[in-house]
Amino acid sequence: MGLAAYTSAVLTTAYGVSPWVTLFAALALTAALALTLGFITLRLSGHYLAISTIAWGIAIYFVFGNLEILGRYSGLDNVPPVSLFGWALDTGRESYYLIWIMTLSALIAARNLLDSRSGRAIRALRFRSVMAESYGVDTAMLKIIVFLYAALLAGVSGWLYAHYLRFVAPHGFGVNAGIDYLFMAVVGGASHVWGAVIGASLLTLLREWLNELLPKLLQRTGNYEIVVFGVLMMLLLHRTRDGLAPVFARLLPAGPARARPAEAPPLPRREQPRSGEVLLEVRAAQKQFGGLVAVSNLSFEMKSGEILGLIGPNGAGKSTMFNLITGVLRADDGAIRFRGERIDRRPPKEIAARGICRTFQHVNLVSAMSVLDNVALGAHLRGRRGTVAAMLRRDRAEEAQLLAEATRQIERVGLGSHLFEPAGNLPLGQQRVVEIARALCADPVLLLLDEPAAGLRYGEKRALAELLRRLRDEGVSILLVEHDMEFVMRLVDRLVVLDFGEKLAEGLPLAIQTNPAVVEAYLGGIE
């Protein structure tokens, strides 16, 4: 914000450049700095990321205050107003319209972006980045895009700030100003498009009201409004942790129910391998975590068109093996090949692009997103439209195809009546089925299911087994981890048994059930 304000102020006052030209110059410089800082800073996460951005802000603040060309700490004055068709917007009333036009444009663009293929990926970034990568989302690049977009919005606000106040000084862009803006977003609801508007309106009006009222009540001047303001904010955040936007949304009358996505031309399908073709080869895979050997010299292969079970006691290395295959973890030794191509050194998004999709041992959904949006996230790689097209609403035809595909997969697994329900509201068993629908939406060649029957009732397990058999008959190969032995033995074509990260046995279900080593280590004499 400060960089854009100073860029426009210097160019207009020292060189007489039109404010409309300086807008583009300011945004270009802001974008360059944002990309530079983003590539450096976004390697961090959590509070380290927050602290680093504060550190950059402090450093840039002192740059503003120590450069002669920027007026040092006294700042720059006589910044010209913006003119539109010869009409100078040199009063608050006239600037009001320009500010709101740009604000509403930014809000509409943000809303359009979130209601898109890219928007679903952005919403998954906060807590589900591993899951998003498993479905082909380039999380590193998407974080840079979000960082850049936020910086450009701040740059527009800095340009407006300079030509509205017609004065620029460092104190307007210091840490205190940043904390004010952060409070506005948090109080209004940072995860809601209109949250910042609600928070900014409330905090600005409240501060003005306290500045006027408190001196009259206390019969003295001072910064007492800061104390009262702090107490009120603590109470507000204690009662509404997600901000005020959800509260206002509940007070408004409910809008019309969302309509079922319209039929659309089907998405292109990937070519499935021939039945019986060697699909996945694991050769001497090794993975250690410090002194713990999670996978030790493990080798097996599976062929196209089969359901292969991977079983073993807790801690046997099954989920670790899934993570090695999908690129979440990198093997210390050995090789993993998919359709003859080595994949164990590739990132998750490239592995997902080859048709390997998965579910997770612990349910990995974006709870606040609808079932439809969670499942549509699985089709991320089947779309091509990016963030700019989404903001301009130029992605509607593709979006209709993605949502129609997601709807078909949801109905395929028997959850058609829950399309618009938040995924976190469903029972655990149905959430696992939503994960399967999301994986099917990716048009997989190899489907990795990590304990899909956990939490399902008997009837639901039978329906799931029937679904998996149909998928196998349609050419989808399935690698399955499951602890329900009755479910596994009735479903799979072959089994690989692990114990302490090593392969204990491999073969047909009947042979595994009667294998003495397997019975002793795991099955316990299952009939």
Short mmCIF file of C-alpha atoms in Angstrom, two decimals:
data_model
loop_
_atom_site.label_atom_id
_atom_site.label_comp_id
_atom_site.label_asym_id
_atom_site.label_seq_id
_atom_site.Cartn_x
_atom_site.Cartn_y
_atom_site.Cartn_z
CA MET A 1 0.00 0.00 0.00
CA GLY A 2 2.78 2.42 0.95
CA LEU A 3 4.86 1.53 -2.11
CA ALA A 4 1.99 2.31 -4.47
CA ALA A 5 1.11 5.53 -2.64
CA TYR A 6 4.69 6.83 -2.73
CA THR A 7 5.18 5.77 -6.38
CA SER A 8 2.14 7.75 -7.47
CA ALA A 9 2.98 10.70 -5.22
CA VAL A 10 6.55 11.02 -6.55
CA LEU A 11 5.59 10.64 -10.21
CA THR A 12 2.74 13.16 -10.02
CA THR A 13 4.47 15.82 -7.88
CA ALA A 14 8.02 15.63 -9.23
CA TYR A 15 7.38 14.70 -12.86
CA GLY A 16 3.80 15.79 -13.54
CA VAL A 17 2.64 12.36 -14.65
CA SER A 18 -1.14 11.76 -14.79
CA PRO A 19 -2.49 9.85 -11.76
CA TRP A 20 -4.08 7.32 -14.11
CA VAL A 21 -0.68 6.54 -15.60
CA THR A 22 0.89 6.33 -12.15
CA LEU A 23 -1.74 3.75 -11.15
CA PHE A 24 -0.25 1.25 -13.60
CA ALA A 25 3.31 2.19 -12.63
CA ALA A 26 2.47 1.76 -8.94
CA LEU A 27 0.85 -1.62 -9.52
CA ALA A 28 3.78 -2.81 -11.65
CA LEU A 29 6.28 -1.89 -8.92
CA THR A 30 4.04 -3.42 -6.24
CA ALA A 31 3.75 -6.65 -8.25
CA ALA A 32 7.52 -6.86 -8.70
CA LEU A 33 8.16 -6.41 -4.98
CA ALA A 34 5.34 -8.79 -4.02
CA LEU A 35 6.71 -11.53 -6.27
CA THR A 36 10.21 -11.05 -4.88
CA LEU A 37 9.07 -11.10 -1.25
CA GLY A 38 6.58 -13.88 -1.95
CA PHE A 39 9.12 -16.30 -3.37
CA ILE A 40 11.33 -15.65 -0.33
CA THR A 41 8.69 -15.48 2.40
CA LEU A 42 6.11 -18.09 1.39
CA ARG A 43 8.59 -20.88 2.01
CA LEU A 44 7.68 -20.26 5.66
CA SER A 45 4.39 -21.15 7.32
CA GLY A 46 2.39 -20.47 10.48
CA HIS A 47 3.55 -17.69 12.78
CA TYR A 48 6.94 -17.57 11.04
CA LEU A 49 5.17 -16.34 7.91
CA ALA A 50 3.28 -13.67 9.87
CA ILE A 51 6.41 -12.47 11.66
CA SER A 52 8.40 -12.29 8.43
CA THR A 53 5.76 -10.15 6.69
CA ILE A 54 5.73 -7.80 9.70
CA ALA A 55 9.52 -7.61 9.47
CA TRP A 56 9.34 -6.66 5.77
CA GLY A 57 6.75 -4.00 6.64
CA ILE A 58 8.97 -2.48 9.33
CA ALA A 59 11.98 -2.46 7.00
CA ILE A 60 10.07 -0.74 4.18
CA TYR A 61 8.62 1.80 6.67
CA PHE A 62 12.15 2.94 7.58
CA VAL A 63 13.10 3.08 3.89
CA PHE A 64 10.22 5.52 3.36
CA GLY A 65 11.32 7.63 6.32
CA ASN A 66 14.99 7.91 5.36
CA LEU A 67 14.91 8.69 1.63
CA GLU A 68 15.16 12.36 0.70
CA ILE A 69 13.21 11.89 -2.52
CA LEU A 70 10.27 10.63 -0.42
CA GLY A 71 10.37 13.60 1.96
CA ARG A 72 11.78 11.57 4.85
CA TYR A 73 9.39 11.38 7.82
CA SER A 74 7.70 14.66 6.84
CA GLY A 75 6.31 13.00 3.71
CA LEU A 76 5.13 14.47 0.43
CA ASP A 77 2.30 16.99 0.08
CA ASN A 78 0.46 18.68 -2.79
CA VAL A 79 -0.35 15.33 -4.39
CA PRO A 80 -2.81 16.21 -7.20
CA PRO A 81 -6.35 14.80 -7.17
CA VAL A 82 -7.56 12.26 -9.68
CA SER A 83 -9.37 13.77 -12.65
CA LEU A 84 -12.02 11.98 -14.67
CA PHE A 85 -12.98 13.52 -18.03
CA GLY A 86 -11.85 16.91 -16.75
CA TRP A 87 -13.72 16.57 -13.46
CA ALA A 88 -11.32 16.80 -10.49
CA LEU A 89 -12.22 14.43 -7.66
CA ASP A 90 -10.79 16.81 -5.07
CA THR A 91 -13.34 16.48 -2.25
CA GLY A 92 -14.39 13.61 -0.02
CA ARG A 93 -17.86 13.46 -1.59
CA GLU A 94 -16.49 13.23 -5.12
CA SER A 95 -13.74 10.74 -4.20
CA TYR A 96 -16.37 8.61 -2.47
CA TYR A 97 -17.75 7.37 -5.78
CA LEU A 98 -14.36 6.40 -7.20
CA ILE A 99 -13.39 4.59 -4.00
CA TRP A 100 -16.62 2.60 -3.94
CA ILE A 101 -16.46 1.74 -7.63
CA MET A 102 -13.03 0.22 -7.11
CA THR A 103 -14.03 -1.44 -3.84
CA LEU A 104 -17.11 -3.07 -5.34
CA SER A 105 -15.11 -4.16 -8.39
CA ALA A 106 -12.56 -5.84 -6.11
CA LEU A 107 -15.30 -7.51 -4.05
CA ILE A 108 -17.07 -8.85 -7.14
CA ALA A 109 -13.78 -10.12 -8.58
CA ALA A 110 -12.95 -11.86 -5.28
CA ARG A 111 -16.39 -13.44 -5.12
CA ASN A 112 -16.10 -14.65 -8.72
CA LEU A 113 -12.65 -16.07 -7.99
CA LEU A 114 -13.80 -18.05 -4.96
CA ASP A 115 -16.71 -19.46 -6.96
CA SER A 116 -14.43 -21.22 -9.43
CA ARG A 117 -11.97 -24.03 -9.96
CA SER A 118 -9.12 -21.87 -8.66
CA GLY A 119 -11.26 -20.63 -5.77
CA ARG A 120 -11.90 -24.15 -4.52
CA ALA A 121 -8.15 -24.77 -4.52
CA ILE A 122 -7.55 -21.50 -2.66
CA ARG A 123 -10.09 -22.44 0.02
CA ALA A 124 -8.39 -25.81 0.43
CA LEU A 125 -4.95 -24.24 0.92
CA ARG A 126 -5.45 -23.11 4.51
CA PHE A 127 -5.80 -26.50 6.19
CA ARG A 128 -5.72 -29.10 3.38
CA SER A 129 -2.66 -28.32 1.29
CA VAL A 130 -1.46 -31.96 1.22
CA MET A 131 -4.86 -33.07 -0.03
CA ALA A 132 -4.95 -30.26 -2.61
CA GLU A 133 -1.52 -31.28 -3.96
CA SER A 134 -2.73 -34.88 -4.22
CA TYR A 135 -5.32 -33.67 -6.72
CA GLY A 136 -2.89 -31.70 -8.84
CA VAL A 137 -3.08 -28.24 -7.25
CA ASP A 138 0.23 -26.39 -7.57
CA THR A 139 0.08 -25.10 -4.00
CA ALA A 140 3.36 -23.16 -4.14
CA MET A 141 2.32 -21.22 -7.24
CA LEU A 142 -1.21 -20.71 -5.93
CA LYS A 143 0.16 -19.16 -2.73
CA ILE A 144 2.25 -16.78 -4.83
CA ILE A 145 -0.86 -15.85 -6.85
CA VAL A 146 -2.86 -15.15 -3.69
CA PHE A 147 0.04 -13.13 -2.24
CA LEU A 148 0.33 -11.13 -5.48
CA TYR A 149 -3.43 -10.53 -5.73
CA ALA A 150 -3.57 -9.27 -2.14
CA ALA A 151 -0.59 -6.98 -2.81
CA LEU A 152 -2.24 -5.53 -5.93
CA LEU A 153 -5.45 -4.81 -4.00
CA ALA A 154 -3.35 -3.07 -1.35
CA GLY A 155 -1.59 -1.16 -4.14
CA VAL A 156 -4.91 0.13 -5.49
CA SER A 157 -5.87 1.25 -1.99
CA GLY A 158 -2.50 3.03 -1.60
CA TRP A 159 -3.08 4.89 -4.87
CA LEU A 160 -6.55 5.95 -3.72
CA TYR A 161 -5.14 6.95 -0.32
CA ALA A 162 -2.50 9.23 -1.85
CA HIS A 163 -4.89 11.07 -4.15
CA TYR A 164 -7.72 11.26 -1.63
CA LEU A 165 -5.65 12.73 1.26
CA ARG A 166 -3.25 14.43 -1.19
CA PHE A 167 -0.49 13.78 1.30
CA VAL A 168 1.73 10.76 1.89
CA ALA A 169 3.91 10.08 4.97
CA PRO A 170 5.42 6.90 6.46
CA HIS A 171 3.14 6.76 9.54
CA GLY A 172 0.19 5.80 7.33
CA PHE A 173 1.95 2.54 6.41
CA GLY A 174 3.58 1.47 9.67
CA VAL A 175 2.94 -1.54 11.89
CA ASN A 176 0.09 0.18 13.75
CA ALA A 177 -1.76 0.79 10.49
CA GLY A 178 -1.21 -2.85 9.54
CA ILE A 179 -2.63 -4.00 12.87
CA ASP A 180 -5.71 -1.81 12.29
CA TYR A 181 -6.31 -3.43 8.91
CA LEU A 182 -5.78 -6.89 10.36
CA PHE A 183 -8.32 -6.16 13.09
CA MET A 184 -10.83 -5.02 10.49
CA ALA A 185 -10.49 -8.28 8.58
CA VAL A 186 -10.64 -10.48 11.69
CA VAL A 187 -13.58 -8.66 13.28
CA GLY A 188 -15.56 -8.65 10.04
CA GLY A 189 -14.66 -12.23 9.12
CA ALA A 190 -11.44 -12.86 7.21
CA SER A 191 -12.83 -15.87 5.33
CA HIS A 192 -15.85 -13.98 3.98
CA VAL A 193 -15.78 -11.63 1.00
CA TRP A 194 -17.82 -8.91 2.73
CA GLY A 195 -16.10 -9.42 6.09
CA ALA A 196 -13.50 -6.69 5.53
CA VAL A 197 -16.20 -4.15 4.62
CA ILE A 198 -18.17 -5.00 7.77
CA GLY A 199 -15.07 -4.87 9.95
CA ALA A 200 -13.75 -1.62 8.44
CA SER A 201 -17.14 0.07 8.82
CA LEU A 202 -17.58 -1.05 12.42
CA LEU A 203 -14.09 -0.20 13.63
CA THR A 204 -13.97 3.18 11.90
CA LEU A 205 -17.36 4.28 13.24
CA LEU A 206 -16.61 2.91 16.70
CA ARG A 207 -13.30 4.74 16.89
CA GLU A 208 -14.91 8.03 15.84
CA TRP A 209 -17.74 7.57 18.32
CA LEU A 210 -15.37 6.83 21.22
CA ASN A 211 -13.13 9.79 20.33
CA GLU A 212 -16.17 12.05 20.61
CA LEU A 213 -17.92 10.48 23.59
CA LEU A 214 -15.14 9.60 26.07
CA PRO A 215 -13.71 13.12 26.60
CA LYS A 216 -17.23 14.30 27.48
CA LEU A 217 -17.79 11.45 29.95
CA LEU A 218 -14.37 11.61 31.62
CA GLN A 219 -14.00 15.40 31.47
CA ARG A 220 -10.43 15.03 30.26
CA THR A 221 -8.51 14.22 27.13
CA GLY A 222 -6.29 11.22 26.51
CA ASN A 223 -6.11 8.00 24.59
CA TYR A 224 -8.79 6.31 26.66
CA GLU A 225 -10.61 5.23 23.53
CA ILE A 226 -7.78 2.76 22.86
CA VAL A 227 -8.46 0.99 26.19
CA VAL A 228 -12.23 0.83 25.60
CA PHE A 229 -11.68 -0.16 22.01
CA GLY A 230 -9.40 -3.02 23.08
CA VAL A 231 -11.90 -4.33 25.65
CA LEU A 232 -14.76 -4.21 23.16
CA MET A 233 -12.68 -6.03 20.55
CA MET A 234 -11.78 -8.77 23.04
CA LEU A 235 -15.45 -9.29 23.90
CA LEU A 236 -16.42 -9.28 20.24
CA LEU A 237 -13.76 -11.80 19.23
CA HIS A 238 -14.63 -14.00 22.20
CA ARG A 239 -18.26 -14.21 21.11
CA THR A 240 -17.79 -14.37 17.34
CA ARG A 241 -14.48 -16.06 16.51
CA ASP A 242 -15.29 -16.28 12.83
CA GLY A 243 -16.11 -12.57 12.70
CA LEU A 244 -19.38 -10.73 12.23
CA ALA A 245 -20.06 -11.73 8.61
CA PRO A 246 -21.63 -15.10 9.60
CA VAL A 247 -23.77 -13.30 12.21
CA PHE A 248 -25.08 -10.85 9.61
CA ALA A 249 -25.64 -13.72 7.17
CA ARG A 250 -27.86 -15.50 9.72
CA LEU A 251 -29.91 -12.33 10.25
CA LEU A 252 -30.61 -11.90 6.54
CA PRO A 253 -33.50 -13.80 4.95
CA ALA A 254 -32.44 -17.06 3.35
CA GLY A 255 -31.91 -16.77 -0.39
CA PRO A 256 -33.34 -19.20 -2.92
CA ALA A 257 -32.06 -22.77 -2.67
CA ARG A 258 -29.18 -23.57 -4.98
CA ALA A 259 -30.29 -25.40 -8.07
CA ARG A 260 -28.80 -28.70 -9.08
CA PRO A 261 -26.00 -28.05 -11.61
CA ALA A 262 -27.31 -28.22 -15.15
CA GLU A 263 -26.28 -30.94 -17.52
CA ALA A 264 -23.15 -30.10 -19.48
CA PRO A 265 -20.97 -31.82 -22.08
CA PRO A 266 -18.87 -34.50 -20.36
CA LEU A 267 -15.24 -33.85 -19.62
CA PRO A 268 -12.65 -35.74 -21.69
CA ARG A 269 -11.73 -39.12 -20.19
CA ARG A 270 -8.21 -40.46 -19.98
CA GLU A 271 -7.37 -43.69 -21.77
CA GLN A 272 -7.34 -46.67 -19.41
CA PRO A 273 -4.56 -49.29 -19.70
CA ARG A 274 -5.27 -52.77 -21.02
CA SER A 275 -6.50 -55.30 -18.48
CA GLY A 276 -3.64 -57.34 -17.08
CA GLU A 277 -0.96 -54.73 -17.95
CA VAL A 278 1.61 -54.16 -15.19
CA LEU A 279 0.46 -50.90 -13.66
CA LEU A 280 2.40 -50.27 -10.46
CA GLU A 281 5.84 -51.63 -9.53
CA VAL A 282 7.42 -51.09 -6.12
CA ARG A 283 11.01 -52.27 -5.95
CA ALA A 284 12.97 -52.38 -2.67
CA ALA A 285 11.26 -49.25 -1.29
CA GLN A 286 12.82 -47.92 1.91
CA LYS A 287 11.64 -45.13 4.25
CA GLN A 288 13.01 -44.19 7.66
CA PHE A 289 11.99 -41.52 10.16
CA GLY A 290 15.08 -41.10 12.30
CA GLY A 291 15.65 -44.50 13.90
CA LEU A 292 12.21 -45.83 12.93
CA VAL A 293 12.07 -47.93 9.76
CA ALA A 294 8.54 -47.42 8.40
CA VAL A 295 9.06 -49.28 5.09
CA SER A 296 11.89 -51.76 4.69
CA ASN A 297 12.98 -53.22 1.34
CA LEU A 298 9.37 -53.57 0.20
CA SER A 299 8.62 -54.93 -3.29
CA PHE A 300 5.32 -55.78 -4.97
CA GLU A 301 3.48 -55.08 -8.18
CA MET A 302 -0.13 -54.81 -9.29
CA LYS A 303 -1.79 -55.19 -12.65
CA SER A 304 -4.44 -53.14 -14.35
CA GLY A 305 -8.02 -54.11 -13.62
CA GLU A 306 -7.44 -55.69 -10.20
CA ILE A 307 -8.19 -54.77 -6.60
CA LEU A 308 -5.07 -55.30 -4.52
CA GLY A 309 -5.32 -55.24 -0.74
CA LEU A 310 -2.50 -53.90 1.44
CA ILE A 311 -3.07 -55.14 4.99
CA GLY A 312 -1.17 -55.41 8.24
CA PRO A 313 -1.26 -54.37 11.91
CA ASN A 314 -1.28 -50.72 12.96
CA GLY A 315 2.16 -49.23 12.29
CA ALA A 316 3.00 -51.77 9.60
CA GLY A 317 3.78 -49.02 7.06
CA LYS A 318 0.62 -49.11 4.91
CA SER A 319 -0.17 -45.38 4.96
CA THR A 320 3.53 -44.58 4.57
CA MET A 321 3.53 -46.70 1.41
CA PHE A 322 0.55 -44.72 0.11
CA ASN A 323 2.45 -41.50 0.79
CA LEU A 324 5.48 -42.80 -1.09
CA ILE A 325 3.38 -43.75 -4.12
CA THR A 326 1.60 -40.37 -4.24
CA GLY A 327 4.72 -38.27 -3.65
CA VAL A 328 3.74 -36.90 -0.24
CA LEU A 329 6.93 -38.56 1.07
CA ARG A 330 10.11 -39.31 -0.84
CA ALA A 331 11.58 -42.81 -0.57
CA ASP A 332 15.06 -43.06 0.91
CA ASP A 333 15.91 -45.92 -1.44
CA GLY A 334 14.34 -48.16 -4.04
CA ALA A 335 12.12 -47.27 -7.01
CA ILE A 336 8.40 -46.87 -7.72
CA ARG A 337 7.18 -47.08 -11.32
CA PHE A 338 3.74 -46.38 -12.74
CA ARG A 339 3.05 -47.75 -16.21
CA GLY A 340 6.79 -48.19 -16.65
CA GLU A 341 7.67 -44.61 -15.68
CA ARG A 342 9.57 -43.90 -12.48
CA ILE A 343 7.51 -41.57 -10.25
CA ASP A 344 9.18 -41.72 -6.84
CA ARG A 345 11.09 -38.47 -7.45
CA ARG A 346 8.15 -36.53 -8.84
CA PRO A 347 6.01 -34.03 -6.86
CA PRO A 348 2.43 -34.96 -5.94
CA LYS A 349 0.82 -32.75 -8.59
CA GLU A 350 2.72 -34.53 -11.39
CA ILE A 351 1.83 -37.95 -10.00
CA ALA A 352 -1.84 -36.91 -9.81
CA ALA A 353 -1.67 -35.79 -13.45
CA ARG A 354 -0.76 -39.37 -14.42
CA GLY A 355 -4.01 -40.68 -12.96
CA ILE A 356 -3.09 -41.74 -9.42
CA CYS A 357 -5.71 -40.52 -6.94
CA ARG A 358 -6.24 -41.29 -3.29
CA THR A 359 -8.32 -40.98 -0.15
CA PHE A 360 -6.78 -40.51 3.28
CA GLN A 361 -6.64 -42.50 6.51
CA HIS A 362 -8.14 -39.53 8.36
CA VAL A 363 -10.96 -37.73 6.55
CA ASN A 364 -9.44 -34.87 4.56
CA LEU A 365 -12.30 -32.62 3.46
CA VAL A 366 -12.75 -28.85 3.62
CA SER A 367 -15.49 -28.94 6.26
CA ALA A 368 -17.04 -25.55 5.50
CA MET A 369 -17.29 -26.24 1.76
CA SER A 370 -20.29 -28.02 0.31
CA VAL A 371 -20.15 -31.66 -0.72
CA LEU A 372 -20.37 -30.51 -4.35
CA ASP A 373 -17.37 -28.17 -4.05
CA ASN A 374 -15.29 -30.77 -2.20
CA VAL A 375 -15.91 -33.34 -4.91
CA ALA A 376 -15.37 -30.83 -7.73
CA LEU A 377 -11.91 -30.15 -6.27
CA GLY A 378 -11.00 -33.65 -7.46
CA ALA A 379 -11.47 -32.51 -11.07
CA HIS A 380 -8.96 -29.67 -10.69
CA LEU A 381 -6.60 -31.05 -13.34
CA ARG A 382 -9.46 -31.58 -15.77
CA GLY A 383 -9.95 -27.79 -16.05
CA ARG A 384 -7.61 -25.18 -17.51
CA ARG A 385 -9.11 -21.77 -16.72
CA GLY A 386 -7.06 -19.69 -14.27
CA THR A 387 -7.61 -16.94 -11.74
CA VAL A 388 -7.96 -14.00 -14.15
CA ALA A 389 -10.58 -15.82 -16.23
CA ALA A 390 -12.44 -16.68 -13.02
CA MET A 391 -12.46 -13.08 -11.78
CA LEU A 392 -13.81 -11.91 -15.15
CA ARG A 393 -16.39 -14.73 -15.21
CA ARG A 394 -14.89 -16.16 -18.39
CA ASP A 395 -14.78 -19.70 -17.01
CA ARG A 396 -18.51 -20.46 -16.80
CA ALA A 397 -18.66 -23.10 -19.55
CA GLU A 398 -15.78 -25.06 -18.05
CA GLU A 399 -17.13 -24.59 -14.53
CA ALA A 400 -20.48 -26.02 -15.62
CA GLN A 401 -18.69 -29.13 -16.90
CA LEU A 402 -16.72 -29.56 -13.67
CA LEU A 403 -19.79 -29.19 -11.45
CA ALA A 404 -21.84 -31.52 -13.66
CA GLU A 405 -19.09 -34.15 -13.41
CA ALA A 406 -18.93 -33.71 -9.62
CA THR A 407 -22.72 -34.12 -9.42
CA ARG A 408 -22.57 -37.35 -11.41
CA GLN A 409 -19.93 -38.80 -9.10
CA ILE A 410 -21.84 -37.77 -5.96
CA GLU A 411 -24.97 -39.45 -7.25
CA ARG A 412 -22.89 -42.45 -8.27
CA VAL A 413 -21.89 -43.03 -4.63
CA GLY A 414 -25.44 -42.46 -3.34
CA LEU A 415 -25.14 -38.98 -1.82
CA GLY A 416 -27.16 -37.02 -4.36
CA SER A 417 -29.42 -35.56 -1.66
CA HIS A 418 -26.44 -33.89 0.08
CA LEU A 419 -25.04 -31.83 -2.80
CA PHE A 420 -25.11 -28.45 -1.05
CA GLU A 421 -24.69 -29.58 2.54
CA PRO A 422 -21.40 -28.57 4.24
CA ALA A 423 -19.17 -31.64 4.14
CA GLY A 424 -18.33 -31.27 7.84
CA ASN A 425 -22.03 -31.78 8.75
CA LEU A 426 -22.13 -35.34 7.36
CA PRO A 427 -21.54 -38.44 9.49
CA LEU A 428 -18.01 -39.86 9.35
CA GLY A 429 -19.02 -42.76 7.10
CA GLN A 430 -20.60 -40.45 4.52
CA GLN A 431 -17.57 -38.15 4.64
CA ARG A 432 -15.43 -41.12 3.59
CA VAL A 433 -17.78 -41.75 0.68
CA VAL A 434 -17.45 -38.08 -0.31
CA GLU A 435 -13.68 -38.63 -0.47
CA ILE A 436 -14.21 -41.55 -2.84
CA ALA A 437 -16.47 -39.41 -5.04
CA ARG A 438 -13.78 -36.71 -5.10
CA ALA A 439 -11.19 -39.26 -6.23
CA LEU A 440 -13.53 -40.57 -8.95
CA CYS A 441 -14.01 -36.99 -10.17
CA ALA A 442 -10.32 -36.97 -11.10
CA ASP A 443 -10.90 -39.79 -13.64
CA PRO A 444 -8.30 -42.09 -12.02
CA VAL A 445 -6.30 -44.91 -13.53
CA LEU A 446 -5.16 -46.11 -10.10
CA LEU A 447 -7.31 -45.41 -7.05
CA LEU A 448 -5.67 -45.63 -3.61
CA LEU A 449 -8.24 -46.06 -0.83
CA ASP A 450 -6.99 -45.72 2.76
CA GLU A 451 -9.50 -47.44 5.10
CA PRO A 452 -12.59 -46.45 3.06
CA ALA A 453 -14.96 -48.68 5.08
CA ALA A 454 -14.02 -47.21 8.48
CA GLY A 455 -17.15 -45.79 10.13
CA LEU A 456 -19.58 -47.32 7.63
CA ARG A 457 -22.56 -49.43 8.67
CA TYR A 458 -23.04 -52.93 7.30
CA GLY A 459 -25.37 -51.84 4.49
CA GLU A 460 -23.07 -48.99 3.54
CA LYS A 461 -20.12 -51.38 3.36
CA ARG A 462 -22.02 -53.67 1.02
CA ALA A 463 -22.90 -50.71 -1.21
CA LEU A 464 -19.27 -49.58 -1.17
CA ALA A 465 -18.02 -53.05 -2.11
CA GLU A 466 -20.47 -53.16 -5.01
CA LEU A 467 -19.30 -49.72 -6.16
CA LEU A 468 -15.64 -50.79 -6.07
CA ARG A 469 -16.39 -53.93 -8.05
CA ARG A 470 -18.15 -51.82 -10.71
CA LEU A 471 -15.14 -49.52 -10.88
CA ARG A 472 -12.86 -52.50 -11.37
CA ASP A 473 -15.07 -53.76 -14.18
CA GLU A 474 -14.88 -50.30 -15.80
CA GLY A 475 -11.07 -50.51 -15.82
CA VAL A 476 -10.15 -48.60 -12.65
CA SER A 477 -7.46 -50.38 -10.64
CA ILE A 478 -7.72 -50.12 -6.85
CA LEU A 479 -5.06 -50.39 -4.15
CA LEU A 480 -6.84 -50.79 -0.84
CA VAL A 481 -5.80 -50.44 2.80
CA GLU A 482 -8.45 -51.68 5.22
CA HIS A 483 -8.71 -53.26 8.68
CA ASP A 484 -12.15 -54.83 8.20
CA MET A 485 -11.01 -58.30 7.16
CA GLU A 486 -14.45 -59.56 6.21
CA PHE A 487 -14.84 -56.58 3.84
CA VAL A 488 -11.35 -57.11 2.40
CA MET A 489 -11.52 -60.86 1.89
CA ARG A 490 -14.80 -60.65 -0.01
CA LEU A 491 -13.59 -57.84 -2.25
CA VAL A 492 -9.94 -58.05 -3.27
CA ASP A 493 -8.29 -60.14 -5.97
CA ARG A 494 -4.92 -60.37 -4.20
CA LEU A 495 -3.35 -59.34 -0.92
CA VAL A 496 0.02 -58.03 0.24
CA VAL A 497 0.58 -58.36 4.00
CA LEU A 498 2.97 -56.01 5.81
CA ASP A 499 4.49 -56.32 9.26
CA PHE A 500 6.92 -53.73 10.68
CA GLY A 501 7.37 -52.26 7.19
CA GLU A 502 8.36 -55.56 5.56
CA LYS A 503 6.37 -57.81 3.25
CA LEU A 504 5.20 -60.80 5.24
CA ALA A 505 3.18 -62.55 2.54
CA GLU A 506 1.54 -62.06 -0.86
CA GLY A 507 -1.15 -64.05 -2.61
CA LEU A 508 -4.84 -64.84 -3.05
CA PRO A 509 -7.21 -64.12 -0.14
CA LEU A 510 -7.75 -67.83 0.67
CA ALA A 511 -4.01 -68.52 0.75
CA ILE A 512 -3.41 -65.51 2.98
CA GLN A 513 -6.10 -66.59 5.45
CA THR A 514 -4.39 -69.94 5.92
CA ASN A 515 -0.80 -68.66 5.96
CA PRO A 516 0.58 -69.49 9.45
CA ALA A 517 2.87 -66.44 9.59
CA VAL A 518 0.00 -64.10 8.69
CA VAL A 519 -2.37 -65.74 11.18
CA GLU A 520 0.17 -65.39 13.94
CA ALA A 521 1.11 -61.79 13.14
CA TYR A 522 -2.25 -60.32 12.24
CA LEU A 523 -5.36 -62.29 11.30
CA GLY A 524 -5.68 -64.33 14.45
CA GLY A 525 -7.34 -67.28 12.76
CA ILE A 526 -10.06 -65.43 10.85
CA GLU A 527 -12.63 -67.74 9.33
#
